[in-house]
Coordinates of C-alpha atoms in Angstrom, one line a residue:
M57 CA -25.1 16.7 15.4
I58 CA -22.1 14.8 14.1
T59 CA -19.5 17.0 12.5
T60 CA -16.7 16.3 10.0
Q61 CA -14.3 17.3 12.7
E62 CA -15.4 14.5 15.0
I63 CA -15.1 12.1 12.1
L64 CA -11.6 13.4 11.4
E65 CA -10.6 13.0 15.0
A66 CA -11.8 9.4 15.0
A67 CA -9.9 8.7 11.7
L68 CA -6.7 10.2 13.1
C69 CA -7.0 7.8 16.1
F70 CA -7.3 4.8 13.7
A71 CA -4.6 6.1 11.3
G72 CA -1.7 4.4 13.1
R73 CA 0.7 7.2 12.7
T74 CA 0.9 11.0 12.8
L75 CA -0.2 12.6 9.6
S76 CA 1.3 15.8 8.0
Q77 CA -0.9 18.8 7.7
G78 CA -1.4 18.1 4.0
E79 CA -2.5 14.6 4.7
K80 CA -4.9 15.8 7.4
G81 CA -6.4 18.2 4.9
I82 CA -7.0 15.3 2.4
L83 CA -8.4 13.1 5.1
A84 CA -10.7 15.8 6.2
G85 CA -12.2 16.0 2.7
L86 CA -12.5 12.2 2.6
C87 CA -14.3 12.3 6.0
E88 CA -16.8 14.8 4.6
A89 CA -17.4 12.6 1.6
A90 CA -17.8 9.6 3.9
Y91 CA -20.4 11.5 5.9
G92 CA -22.4 12.2 2.8
R93 CA -22.1 8.5 1.6
W94 CA -23.3 7.0 4.9
A95 CA -25.9 9.7 5.7
G96 CA -27.3 9.1 2.3
S97 CA -27.6 5.4 2.7
L98 CA -29.4 5.5 6.0
R99 CA -32.9 4.0 6.2
E100 CA -35.8 6.4 6.3
G101 CA -36.3 7.8 9.8
V102 CA -32.7 7.0 10.9
A103 CA -30.4 9.9 11.5
P104 CA -26.6 9.8 12.0
E105 CA -27.2 10.6 15.7
D106 CA -29.3 7.6 16.1
C107 CA -26.3 5.3 15.4
R108 CA -23.6 7.7 16.5
G109 CA -20.8 5.3 17.4
A110 CA -21.3 3.1 14.4
F111 CA -21.7 6.1 12.1
L112 CA -18.5 7.8 13.4
A113 CA -16.4 4.6 13.1
A114 CA -17.9 3.8 9.6
C115 CA -17.1 7.2 8.3
A116 CA -13.6 7.2 9.8
W117 CA -12.8 3.8 8.3
T118 CA -14.3 4.7 4.9
A119 CA -12.1 7.8 4.8
L120 CA -9.1 5.9 5.8
A121 CA -9.8 3.3 3.2
G122 CA -9.7 6.1 0.6
M123 CA -6.4 7.3 2.1
S124 CA -4.7 3.9 2.5
G125 CA -2.9 4.0 -0.8
A126 CA -1.5 7.4 0.0
L127 CA -0.5 6.4 3.5
E128 CA 1.4 3.3 2.1
A129 CA 3.0 5.4 -0.5
A130 CA 4.3 7.9 2.1
Q131 CA 6.3 5.2 3.8
P132 CA 10.0 5.1 2.7
T133 CA 10.3 1.4 2.2
P134 CA 10.5 0.5 -1.5
L135 CA 7.9 -1.9 -3.1
S136 CA 10.6 -4.0 -4.6
F137 CA 14.2 -4.0 -5.5
S138 CA 16.7 -6.3 -7.2
A139 CA 20.4 -7.1 -6.7
G140 CA 21.8 -9.5 -9.1
D141 CA 19.7 -12.6 -9.1
L142 CA 17.9 -11.7 -5.9
T143 CA 14.6 -9.9 -6.0
V144 CA 12.7 -8.7 -3.0
N145 CA 9.1 -7.6 -3.2
T146 CA 7.4 -6.2 -0.1
G147 CA 3.9 -6.6 -1.4
R148 CA 2.9 -3.4 0.0
S149 CA 0.4 -2.4 -2.7
E150 CA -1.4 -5.7 -2.1
R151 CA -1.5 -5.0 1.6
A152 CA -2.8 -1.4 1.0
S153 CA -5.7 -2.8 -1.1
A154 CA -6.4 -5.6 1.5
C155 CA -6.4 -2.9 4.2
A156 CA -8.7 -0.6 2.3
G157 CA -11.0 -3.5 1.5
S158 CA -11.1 -4.6 5.1
L159 CA -11.9 -1.1 6.4
L160 CA -14.7 -0.8 3.9
A161 CA -16.1 -4.2 4.7
Q162 CA -16.0 -3.5 8.5
A163 CA -17.8 -0.1 7.9
E164 CA -20.5 -1.8 5.9
V165 CA -21.0 -4.5 8.5
L166 CA -21.2 -1.8 11.2
M167 CA -23.8 0.2 9.3
A168 CA -25.9 -2.7 8.0
P169 CA -28.5 -2.5 10.7
Y170 CA -29.1 1.3 9.9
T171 CA -28.9 1.4 6.1
A172 CA -31.5 0.8 3.5
D173 CA -31.2 -2.6 1.8
G174 CA -29.6 -2.1 -1.6
G175 CA -30.3 -5.7 -2.6
F176 CA -31.8 -6.8 -5.8
A177 CA -35.6 -7.3 -6.1
F178 CA -38.1 -8.0 -8.7
L179 CA -40.9 -5.4 -8.6
G180 CA -44.1 -5.6 -10.7
V181 CA -43.2 -8.8 -12.5
E182 CA -46.2 -10.2 -14.3
G183 CA -46.6 -14.0 -14.3

């Protein structure tokens, strides 16, 4: 059985820096939510253990995507500053959004073979 602790350990490997205890607590909650999201989207007859590696990575990436804004905000570098006529903007918030989007997209690609198709379909349409 895949546990939230295993997902948290995978997420910590992908985090790219050491997290504080408070951040780990928040990430643990996000890992639990990611587990619920992906377990609930699996095709009928597919269990998380059937796609263990993909499931662990997708849950970890989904949790980190939720945390990416907080991770960026924890860095001491300012988003922008001005000195006279010179303005410097690091674009950090855009990078955080791009990072989160990339992590979610990768998780969805990884889980695509195991999840139910959520696509649009016409059912019972009379001619």
